[in-house]
XYZ file of C-alpha atoms in Angstrom:
581
model
C -21.358 48.707 13.131
C -22.033 48.971 9.412
C -24.048 46.412 7.497
C -22.513 43.381 5.825
C -23.005 44.944 2.387
C -20.711 47.875 3.064
C -17.496 47.841 1.095
C -14.349 48.540 3.070
C -11.996 50.517 0.872
C -8.360 50.080 -0.075
C -6.905 47.517 2.320
C -9.969 45.465 3.149
C -11.110 42.420 1.261
C -14.776 41.715 1.815
C -17.684 39.831 0.301
C -21.225 40.936 -0.279
C -22.522 37.935 1.629
C -20.000 37.976 4.452
C -21.129 39.644 7.704
C -17.665 40.595 8.896
C -16.491 44.144 9.272
C -13.284 46.034 9.846
C -13.036 48.643 12.542
C -12.323 51.460 10.099
C -14.899 53.611 8.373
C -15.334 53.917 4.637
C -13.843 57.415 4.791
C -10.384 56.166 5.743
C -7.860 57.951 3.502
C -5.832 55.933 1.026
C -2.818 54.338 2.703
C 0.673 53.474 1.575
C 1.488 49.970 0.394
C 3.330 49.273 3.664
C 0.445 50.425 5.835
C -2.039 48.580 3.667
C -0.004 45.374 4.046
C 0.157 45.723 7.841
C -3.544 46.539 8.113
C -4.420 43.497 6.007
C -3.626 41.375 9.061
C -6.345 43.074 11.115
C -9.354 40.996 11.986
C -12.747 41.132 10.350
C -15.253 41.097 13.200
C -18.321 38.872 13.104
C -21.701 40.630 13.068
C -23.220 39.331 16.308
C -26.643 40.672 15.289
C -26.990 37.567 13.107
C -27.276 35.517 16.283
C -30.673 35.724 17.954
C -31.567 34.707 21.540
C -33.949 31.982 20.370
C -31.172 30.113 18.526
C -29.776 26.907 19.969
C -26.024 26.541 20.389
C -25.938 24.243 17.345
C -27.743 26.838 15.227
C -25.320 29.560 16.333
C -22.442 27.334 15.244
C -24.100 26.834 11.854
C -24.441 30.609 11.386
C -20.791 31.201 12.282
C -19.663 28.462 9.909
C -21.869 29.698 7.064
C -20.529 33.257 7.381
C -16.849 32.654 7.952
C -15.119 35.488 6.019
C -12.895 33.343 3.855
C -12.477 34.722 0.346
C -14.579 33.061 -2.341
C -11.811 33.388 -4.916
C -11.359 29.862 -6.262
C -12.468 29.397 -9.857
C -13.480 26.321 -11.832
C -9.972 25.809 -13.210
C -8.524 25.926 -9.688
C -10.987 23.298 -8.448
C -10.290 20.997 -11.374
C -6.563 20.999 -10.679
C -6.838 20.934 -6.867
C -9.121 17.910 -7.112
C -6.380 16.061 -9.004
C -3.187 17.481 -7.582
C -4.049 17.131 -3.904
C -3.786 13.329 -4.113
C -1.218 12.832 -6.873
C 2.119 12.880 -5.092
C 4.852 10.648 -3.760
C 2.236 7.983 -2.938
C 1.900 7.420 -6.675
C 5.379 8.227 -7.933
C 7.481 6.596 -5.178
C 5.245 4.827 -2.632
C 3.798 2.573 -5.325
C 7.257 0.979 -5.550
C 6.969 -0.589 -2.080
C 3.444 -1.759 -2.963
C 4.756 -3.430 -6.112
C 7.501 -5.145 -4.132
C 5.260 -6.508 -1.358
C 2.125 -7.317 -3.355
C 3.286 -8.152 -6.853
C 2.353 -6.853 -10.290
C -1.334 -7.820 -10.331
C -1.941 -6.419 -6.844
C -1.412 -2.851 -8.036
C -4.268 -2.506 -10.555
C -6.618 -4.790 -8.555
C -6.124 -3.023 -5.213
C -6.408 0.451 -6.705
C -9.568 -0.599 -8.568
C -11.184 -1.810 -5.332
C -10.213 1.358 -3.470
C -11.447 3.347 -6.454
C -14.946 1.892 -6.127
C -15.441 3.130 -2.576
C -13.545 6.356 -3.259
C -16.135 7.057 -5.964
C -18.889 6.775 -3.343
C -16.961 8.873 -0.791
C -16.171 11.706 -3.212
C -19.753 11.876 -4.469
C -21.121 11.803 -0.925
C -18.764 14.647 -0.049
C -19.902 16.544 -3.136
C -23.562 16.249 -2.158
C -22.832 17.548 1.347
C -20.388 20.261 0.242
C -22.701 21.725 -2.408
C -25.567 21.787 0.102
C -23.466 23.006 3.046
C -20.341 24.819 1.727
C -18.704 25.382 5.109
C -14.997 25.658 6.008
C -13.519 22.469 7.361
C -16.265 20.521 5.553
C -16.172 17.000 7.027
C -15.347 18.160 10.553
C -18.434 20.390 10.522
C -20.536 17.598 8.995
C -19.409 15.193 11.720
C -20.545 17.652 14.393
C -23.882 18.174 12.649
C -24.762 14.617 11.643
C -22.898 12.445 14.182
C -21.898 14.320 17.337
C -19.465 17.103 18.372
C -17.039 14.675 20.012
C -16.674 12.771 16.745
C -16.148 16.088 14.936
C -13.532 17.011 17.546
C -11.646 13.717 17.223
C -11.777 13.632 13.427
C -10.963 17.332 13.027
C -7.940 17.316 15.323
C -6.685 14.051 13.844
C -6.873 15.659 10.391
C -5.152 18.818 11.639
C -2.349 16.829 13.231
C -1.851 14.823 10.041
C -1.188 17.981 8.016
C 0.976 19.477 10.783
C 3.247 16.441 10.452
C 3.056 16.241 6.661
C 4.336 19.797 6.107
C 7.832 19.337 7.629
C 8.018 15.818 6.245
C 7.356 17.020 2.696
C 9.824 19.896 3.048
C 12.481 17.358 4.059
C 11.448 15.082 1.188
C 11.814 17.968 -1.264
C 15.315 18.729 -0.001
C 16.357 15.081 -0.290
C 14.933 14.821 -3.795
C 17.613 17.298 -4.896
C 20.244 14.675 -4.025
C 19.221 12.845 -7.205
C 21.428 15.394 -8.974
C 23.800 16.656 -6.276
C 24.600 15.045 -2.918
C 27.293 17.536 -1.910
C 24.963 20.390 -0.877
C 23.760 20.292 2.721
C 20.007 19.468 2.631
C 19.396 22.125 5.315
C 19.990 24.808 2.661
C 17.213 23.370 0.504
C 14.956 22.969 3.547
C 15.150 26.722 4.156
C 14.292 27.514 0.523
C 11.313 25.153 0.311
C 9.973 26.068 3.752
C 9.997 29.784 2.910
C 8.443 29.102 -0.518
C 5.472 27.141 0.868
C 4.761 29.590 3.690
C 5.012 32.571 1.312
C 2.516 31.012 -1.110
C -0.027 30.596 1.682
C 0.470 34.166 2.911
C -0.990 35.288 -0.417
C -4.278 33.793 0.737
C -6.508 31.393 -1.130
C -5.589 33.004 -4.475
C -1.935 32.183 -3.887
C -2.780 28.612 -2.958
C -5.143 28.211 -5.905
C -2.717 29.536 -8.509
C 0.211 27.530 -7.117
C -1.835 24.323 -7.116
C -3.057 25.043 -10.626
C 0.526 25.241 -11.888
C 1.811 22.304 -9.795
C -1.087 20.063 -10.797
C -0.900 21.023 -14.456
C 2.746 19.916 -14.538
C 1.842 16.617 -12.835
C -1.020 15.963 -15.241
C 1.155 16.619 -18.294
C 3.873 14.348 -16.867
C 1.459 11.485 -16.186
C -0.134 11.742 -19.632
C 3.365 11.725 -21.127
C 4.262 8.628 -19.128
C 1.062 6.850 -20.215
C 1.997 7.367 -23.853
C 5.637 6.434 -23.258
C 4.674 3.392 -21.181
C 2.515 1.951 -23.956
C 5.395 2.389 -26.388
C 7.835 0.673 -23.996
C 5.481 -2.248 -23.300
C 5.173 -2.785 -27.037
C 8.968 -2.804 -27.395
C 9.384 0.637 -28.926
C 12.070 1.889 -26.520
C 15.798 2.228 -27.303
C 16.474 -1.052 -25.486
C 13.883 -2.721 -27.691
C 12.139 -5.999 -27.017
C 8.465 -6.685 -26.453
C 7.690 -6.575 -22.721
C 4.035 -7.499 -22.639
C 3.034 -9.367 -19.479
C 6.229 -11.327 -18.876
C 6.642 -9.970 -15.330
C 3.222 -11.418 -14.467
C 4.819 -14.847 -15.087
C 8.278 -14.184 -13.688
C 8.418 -13.479 -10.736
C 4.611 -13.903 -10.775
C 1.438 -11.843 -10.504
C 1.360 -11.911 -6.696
C 4.059 -11.950 -4.040
C 3.515 -12.790 -0.348
C 0.064 -14.171 -1.128
C -3.151 -12.677 0.192
C -1.342 -10.812 2.961
C 0.771 -9.056 0.342
C -2.380 -8.042 -1.513
C -3.898 -6.674 1.728
C -0.803 -4.551 2.274
C -1.229 -3.033 -1.202
C -4.904 -2.383 -0.438
C -3.841 -0.367 2.599
C -1.151 1.522 0.637
C -3.685 2.332 -2.102
C -6.098 3.771 0.468
C -3.473 6.126 1.872
C -1.963 7.008 -1.517
C -5.313 8.496 -2.575
C -5.512 10.574 0.598
C -5.980 14.260 -0.129
C -8.837 13.667 -2.577
C -11.176 14.931 0.146
C -9.576 18.405 0.074
C -11.975 19.318 -2.727
C -14.659 19.494 -0.027
C -12.640 21.964 2.030
C -12.494 24.352 -0.939
C -16.309 24.697 -0.991
C -16.235 27.622 1.456
C -13.810 29.529 -0.806
C -15.442 28.835 -4.158
C -17.266 31.618 -5.987
C -20.259 29.494 -6.900
C -20.173 26.053 -5.225
C -23.386 24.885 -6.902
C -21.949 25.471 -10.370
C -18.283 24.635 -9.810
C -18.191 21.785 -7.307
C -20.372 19.149 -9.062
C -18.165 19.089 -12.148
C -14.956 19.010 -10.094
C -16.363 16.270 -7.853
C -17.377 14.063 -10.757
C -14.132 14.511 -12.638
C -11.800 13.918 -9.692
C -12.652 10.214 -9.609
C -12.271 9.591 -13.329
C -9.026 11.504 -13.605
C -7.520 9.880 -10.541
C -8.463 6.432 -11.760
C -7.077 7.195 -15.222
C -3.776 8.416 -13.819
C -3.436 5.856 -11.042
C -4.832 2.791 -12.792
C -3.284 3.651 -16.135
C 0.100 4.572 -14.696
C 0.311 1.694 -12.224
C -0.845 -0.904 -14.742
C 1.987 0.171 -17.039
C 4.429 0.178 -14.108
C 3.388 -3.376 -13.194
C 4.194 -4.418 -16.768
C 7.517 -2.576 -17.001
C 9.117 -3.158 -13.585
C 9.892 -6.456 -11.856
C 8.466 -6.781 -8.334
C 11.849 -8.203 -7.269
C 13.882 -5.288 -8.664
C 16.405 -4.353 -5.945
C 16.050 -0.651 -6.741
C 12.598 -0.758 -5.153
C 14.155 -1.505 -1.764
C 14.920 2.117 -0.846
C 13.178 3.181 2.384
C 13.163 6.870 1.536
C 9.869 8.272 0.332
C 11.798 10.956 -1.531
C 14.317 8.696 -3.267
C 13.569 9.192 -6.945
C 15.840 6.282 -7.843
C 13.324 4.015 -6.037
C 10.407 5.344 -8.076
C 8.992 2.597 -10.296
C 8.250 5.303 -12.878
C 11.941 6.262 -13.024
C 12.975 2.586 -13.063
C 10.580 1.871 -15.943
C 12.084 4.707 -17.982
C 15.632 3.531 -17.218
C 14.730 -0.030 -18.171
C 13.541 1.315 -21.509
C 17.010 2.733 -22.121
C 15.873 6.355 -22.262
C 18.350 8.942 -21.005
C 17.405 12.342 -19.636
C 13.787 11.488 -18.821
C 14.593 10.140 -15.321
C 15.697 13.661 -14.407
C 12.454 15.062 -15.799
C 10.491 12.585 -13.682
C 12.500 13.622 -10.641
C 11.451 17.241 -11.256
C 7.842 16.054 -11.269
C 8.414 14.210 -7.984
C 9.905 17.380 -6.489
C 6.911 19.441 -7.627
C 4.547 16.792 -6.242
C 6.221 16.988 -2.853
C 5.951 20.786 -2.785
C 2.316 20.543 -3.873
C 1.472 18.244 -0.958
C 3.281 20.592 1.447
C 1.299 23.513 0.063
C -1.966 21.591 0.496
C -0.959 20.700 4.055
C -0.955 24.352 5.118
C -4.242 25.022 3.344
C -6.112 21.961 4.637
C -4.862 22.317 8.199
C -5.557 26.044 8.576
C -9.112 25.758 7.180
C -9.944 22.789 9.378
C -8.712 24.738 12.407
C -10.996 27.614 11.399
C -13.938 25.224 11.326
C -13.053 23.678 14.694
C -12.754 27.138 16.277
C -16.177 28.175 14.903
C -17.651 25.031 16.436
C -16.017 25.698 19.808
C -13.801 22.622 19.401
C -10.533 24.562 19.179
C -9.169 27.729 20.824
C -11.058 30.762 19.482
C -7.802 32.345 18.297
C -7.856 29.937 15.317
C -11.113 31.543 14.212
C -9.197 34.786 13.550
C -9.474 35.648 9.858
C -7.840 38.797 8.580
C -8.974 41.229 5.883
C -7.389 39.140 3.129
C -9.449 36.153 4.216
C -6.459 34.342 5.722
C -6.854 32.171 8.856
C -3.585 33.681 9.944
C -3.124 31.860 13.264
C -3.856 28.525 11.621
C -1.168 29.298 9.046
C 1.163 30.382 11.868
C 0.677 27.048 13.666
C 1.624 25.293 10.443
C 4.696 27.478 10.219
C 5.736 26.538 13.754
C 5.227 22.809 13.193
C 7.040 23.164 9.878
C 10.213 24.078 11.747
C 10.549 20.369 12.526
C 11.965 20.126 9.009
C 15.301 21.342 10.348
C 15.913 18.016 12.080
C 17.006 16.901 8.601
C 20.449 17.748 9.948
C 20.234 14.566 12.035
C 18.915 11.739 9.855
C 18.786 9.181 12.682
C 16.598 11.369 14.921
C 14.580 12.501 11.909
C 13.469 8.981 10.975
C 12.554 8.119 14.559
C 10.578 11.328 15.164
C 8.544 11.206 11.973
C 7.874 7.476 12.246
C 6.008 8.037 15.500
C 4.425 11.346 14.561
C 2.946 9.757 11.440
C 1.916 6.690 13.447
C -0.301 8.854 15.689
C -2.400 10.028 12.739
C -1.682 7.057 10.485
C -5.328 6.018 10.134
C -6.572 9.575 9.668
C -7.446 9.285 5.970
C -9.574 6.175 6.500
C -11.342 7.784 9.485
C -11.967 10.925 7.418
C -13.484 9.009 4.513
C -15.470 6.848 6.934
C -16.814 9.997 8.594
C -17.885 11.485 5.247
C -19.779 8.299 4.369
C -21.478 8.057 7.768
C -22.501 11.728 7.547
C -23.971 11.140 4.095
C -25.954 8.124 5.321
C -27.270 10.127 8.275
C -28.069 13.078 5.987
C -30.132 10.912 3.631
C -31.924 9.197 6.538
C -32.687 12.594 8.116
C -34.159 13.824 4.820
C -36.372 10.748 4.637
C -37.423 11.068 8.282
C -38.413 14.713 7.737
C -40.221 14.106 4.466
C -37.702 15.998 2.323
C -37.216 15.334 -1.379
C -33.913 14.824 -3.180
C -35.188 17.455 -5.619
C -34.288 19.990 -2.916
C -30.601 19.223 -3.511
C -28.500 20.995 -6.125
C -26.286 17.917 -6.522
C -26.918 14.298 -5.590
C -24.374 11.521 -5.305
C -24.331 9.121 -8.249
C -23.526 6.332 -5.787
C -26.489 7.291 -3.624
C -27.322 6.050 -0.146
C -26.221 2.463 -0.750
C -22.948 3.622 -2.261
C -22.047 5.202 1.068
C -23.085 2.037 2.914
C -20.839 0.041 0.568
C -17.954 2.454 1.224
C -18.395 2.099 5.004
C -18.233 -1.708 4.772
C -15.150 -1.637 2.521
C -13.304 0.825 4.765
C -14.013 -1.299 7.833
C -12.488 -4.229 5.934
C -9.423 -2.094 5.125
C -9.061 -1.281 8.837
C -9.248 -5.009 9.615
C -6.629 -5.726 6.942
C -4.405 -3.017 8.394
C -4.785 -4.596 11.859
C -3.866 -8.016 10.491
C -0.712 -6.987 8.645
C 0.295 -4.727 11.553
C -0.027 -7.563 14.052
C 1.527 -10.174 11.739
C 3.907 -8.269 9.423
C 4.934 -9.800 6.108
C 7.998 -11.971 6.528
C 8.240 -11.331 10.275
C 6.945 -12.276 13.693
C 4.436 -10.313 15.801
C 6.222 -7.215 17.044
C 4.822 -4.576 19.409
C 6.830 -1.752 17.848
C 5.733 -2.629 14.293
C 2.110 -2.939 15.417
C 1.969 0.443 17.128
C 3.820 2.151 14.280
C 0.953 1.108 12.018
C -2.076 1.038 14.309
C -1.582 3.435 17.198
C -3.794 5.903 15.319
C -6.840 3.778 16.204
C -6.627 4.149 20.008
C -5.510 7.789 19.628
C -8.670 8.639 17.658
C -10.983 7.085 20.218
C -8.978 8.576 23.088
C -9.780 12.007 21.602
C -13.427 11.020 21.116
C -14.063 9.714 24.624
C -11.657 12.232 26.175
C -13.815 15.138 25.036
C -16.945 13.437 26.337
C -15.333 13.032 29.752
C -14.048 16.619 29.711
C -17.407 18.159 28.784
C -19.454 15.533 30.638
C -21.778 15.448 27.647
C -22.107 11.747 27.021
C -25.110 11.889 24.680
C -24.993 14.513 21.933
C -26.348 12.267 19.212
C -29.141 14.175 17.442
C -32.191 12.086 16.408
C -32.838 12.055 12.653
C -36.100 13.999 12.900
C -34.402 16.746 14.930
C -31.408 17.438 12.679
C -31.727 20.981 11.322
C -31.398 20.459 7.575
C -31.840 24.138 6.712
C -29.213 25.819 8.877
C -25.974 26.335 6.993
C -27.542 25.638 3.593
C -26.363 27.578 0.574
C -29.665 27.340 -1.301
C -32.445 28.103 1.173
C -35.123 28.874 -1.427
C -35.833 25.310 -2.550
C -38.602 26.380 -4.959
C -36.206 28.627 -6.866
C -33.561 25.899 -6.769
C -35.996 23.348 -8.225
C -36.918 25.748 -11.013
C -33.265 26.339 -11.901
C -32.492 22.614 -11.844
C -35.499 21.817 -14.027
C -34.357 24.414 -16.562
C -30.866 22.924 -16.573
C -32.259 19.415 -17.105
C -34.423 20.571 -19.995
C -31.427 22.240 -21.619
C -29.307 19.086 -21.234
C -32.122 16.929 -22.685
C -32.131 19.093 -25.797
C -28.448 18.396 -26.450
C -26.899 15.412 -28.318
C -26.400 12.039 -26.618
C -22.637 12.466 -26.213
C -23.148 15.781 -24.408
C -25.777 14.311 -22.072
C -23.454 11.415 -21.254
C -20.550 13.756 -20.611
C -22.575 16.003 -18.315
C -23.839 13.023 -16.322
C -20.410 11.547 -15.645
C -18.268 14.685 -15.785
């Protein structure tokens, strides 16, 4: 077997630091495009010589994770847009309408601000871990390393199942969004088009995903900035309908509806609407230079999300009545129920509602695209850890986790139940219920891993100067995030058990909270299956070096000191920008 620095010609995509090889020699004659395409699906074999007999099983897992042959093709511009686009979707454009209705105008900016505070800590904690350990699957691998493999198993599979359900759901949503213009065309026709489009994008590998997300997210960003400008004009009475709006809807029907319980429901919606922000951590394994690219993307994701969400939703709360009957639609793809569309219509502007519907359509496709990416990479990580069938560790010469993508394609076929709307609603209600708490568990896991990481560093006498990037929120920021997320879980339990305007109902409770027992069933189920009831690694025994990107800490310190000196020499505005962005 040739060394990992050999370059496989023509049809093989390799990396100078990736110890995976094809089975062909470098003297293979140039092949036709067809043959090259077929051969691109062949597997890159792992160089077993990297594993030594004295390694523990955990260390072998770290080596496999660190040398997974995914392409490092994502650039800074891709990361910037992925960090924004992965969480800006129907949760903002349509789902915020139900939050406005149940919680009232003031609940929107307040709830999103509270969620934003702990999201800041979560994203920065993830950034610190991802820059230090840029592994595929990110948080699943961190859970195995810093908590225990059963927690990594439960969290990883819960996350995988979430994206497996989201893909067909978003394809259906995209097809139904078209009905804003034309209801006569059978939605199945659009389902076929969108399903093929999303799967084709992901067959182009990480470059295809990155470029598609760059375009999708750019459109969303431009649309939101446009709405922010338009919204200010409308609030001030500059629309065709005229009339100063100001804060009149905070007085009639009032700032809050359904009291504190209504506010708690918005808090829960806000938590799930920002789901997908954590995908920036998954991209670490496919980024050219994580130490240079990730910190900036991590820092900017929070500020941009808060600008778009807080800015947009504050304007929506001023422009749309919480009692507006158009907010009553139950369809997550119904653009007519979008408070953004309603705000534009209330302003008397024609044509723009259709533009906003295009943005909603693109947002839906973007989330579907991210579903395939996030799911397939998490499966790769689980397979490398021995927590999923080894077939999902298969990565071809283009760096594609092809069997993970194939599983997404199979689950995506559920989108064809759009032909039967009654069955469709029932099926997806329960499928989403199973993984309904996944986002909170994922963020909670990231924060716990960060706390354990910091405690392990302290226990082993390590310095924070050994880290290329440190969380601005720090250790206590992650503790704060853990406490807040536990409170969100309690709030979710309360409103699930005692729904707004209704009596306790078993069906309603399990639709909203069945994800809790499912998660712990996976956790304890694996422990019973493996009969390994104590895999919790003591802080002083956690291997902080295995899987690290920057092993030479002396060189890293020197580079960081040089960077700090350069930043100190720059003007105040530049130093401020670099610190926060």
